[in-house]
C-alpha positions as a printed NumPy array, in Angstrom:
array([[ -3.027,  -9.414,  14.158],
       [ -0.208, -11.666,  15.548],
       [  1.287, -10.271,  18.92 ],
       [  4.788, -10.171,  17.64 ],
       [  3.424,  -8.176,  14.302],
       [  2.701,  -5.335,  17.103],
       [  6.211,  -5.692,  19.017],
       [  7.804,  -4.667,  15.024],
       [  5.135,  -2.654,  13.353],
       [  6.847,   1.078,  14.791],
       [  9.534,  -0.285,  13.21 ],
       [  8.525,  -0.686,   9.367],
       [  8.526,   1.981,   7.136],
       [  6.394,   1.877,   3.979],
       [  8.458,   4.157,   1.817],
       [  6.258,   3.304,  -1.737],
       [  2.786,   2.879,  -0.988],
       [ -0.452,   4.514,  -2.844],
       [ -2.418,   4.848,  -0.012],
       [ -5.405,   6.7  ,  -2.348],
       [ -5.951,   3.307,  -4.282],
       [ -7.186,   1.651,  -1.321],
       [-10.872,   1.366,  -1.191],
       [-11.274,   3.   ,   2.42 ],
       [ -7.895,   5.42 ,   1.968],
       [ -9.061,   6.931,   5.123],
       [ -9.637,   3.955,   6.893],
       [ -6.135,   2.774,   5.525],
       [ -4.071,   6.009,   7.144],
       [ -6.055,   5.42 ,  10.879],
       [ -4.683,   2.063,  10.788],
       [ -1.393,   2.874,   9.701],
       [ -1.42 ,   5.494,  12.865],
       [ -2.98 ,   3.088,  15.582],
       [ -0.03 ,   0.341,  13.769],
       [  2.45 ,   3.452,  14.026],
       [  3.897,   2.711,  10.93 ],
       [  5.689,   4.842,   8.887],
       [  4.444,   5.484,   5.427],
       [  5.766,   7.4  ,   2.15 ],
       [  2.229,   7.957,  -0.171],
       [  3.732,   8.056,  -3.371],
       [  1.45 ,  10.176,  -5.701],
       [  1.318,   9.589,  -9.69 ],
       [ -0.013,  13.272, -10.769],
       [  0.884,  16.761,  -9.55 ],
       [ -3.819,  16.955,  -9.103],
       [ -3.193,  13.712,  -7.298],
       [ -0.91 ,  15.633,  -4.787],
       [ -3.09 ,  17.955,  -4.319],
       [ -6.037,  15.637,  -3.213],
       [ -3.864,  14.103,  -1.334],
       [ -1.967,  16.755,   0.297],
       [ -4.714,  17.403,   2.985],
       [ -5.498,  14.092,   3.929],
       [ -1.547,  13.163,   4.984],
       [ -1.071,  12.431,   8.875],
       [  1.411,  12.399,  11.117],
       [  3.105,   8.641,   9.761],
       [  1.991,   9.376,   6.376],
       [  4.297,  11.632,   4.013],
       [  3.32 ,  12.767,   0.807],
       [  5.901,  12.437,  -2.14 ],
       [  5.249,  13.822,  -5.271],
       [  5.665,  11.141,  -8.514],
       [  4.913,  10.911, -11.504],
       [  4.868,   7.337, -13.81 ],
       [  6.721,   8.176, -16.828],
       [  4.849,   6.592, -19.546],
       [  2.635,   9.87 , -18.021],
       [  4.352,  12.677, -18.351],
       [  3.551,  13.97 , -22.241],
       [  0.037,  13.892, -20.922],
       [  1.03 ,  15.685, -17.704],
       [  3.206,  17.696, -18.716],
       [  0.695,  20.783, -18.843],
       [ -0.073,  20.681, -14.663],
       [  4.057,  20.307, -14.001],
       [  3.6  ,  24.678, -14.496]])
């Protein structure tokens, strides 16, 4: 990484980002944290939440989404 990325990285803040559909998620968030960045992970399904929910860190909030061509089909887990 550049040296001026680092001077501006604890200054960006991610606010859509689907962390989960990276193929090392976990190895995704530790970089995020050592980079300091703030991050919103945007989930598409109220079981993808859930997954989710106990993996989020200290720069990485959860928000709850769902893509609405979706939401006939999950419409049932909304309960």
């Amino acid at each position: 990484m550049k040296p001026e990325w680092k001077t501006i990285l604890p200054l960006l803040h991610d606010t859509h980002c689907h962390v989960n559909l990276y193929p090392d998620p976990d190895g995704v968030r530790e970089q995020i944290a050592i980079d300091c960045m703030q991050v919103v992970h945007v989930t598409t399904s109220p079981a993808e939440y859930a997954e989710c929910a106990a993996a989020k860190g200290a720069t990485v909030e959860l928000a709850p989404g769902l893509i609405p061509q979706d939401i006939g089909e999950l419409a049932p887990q909304l309960d």
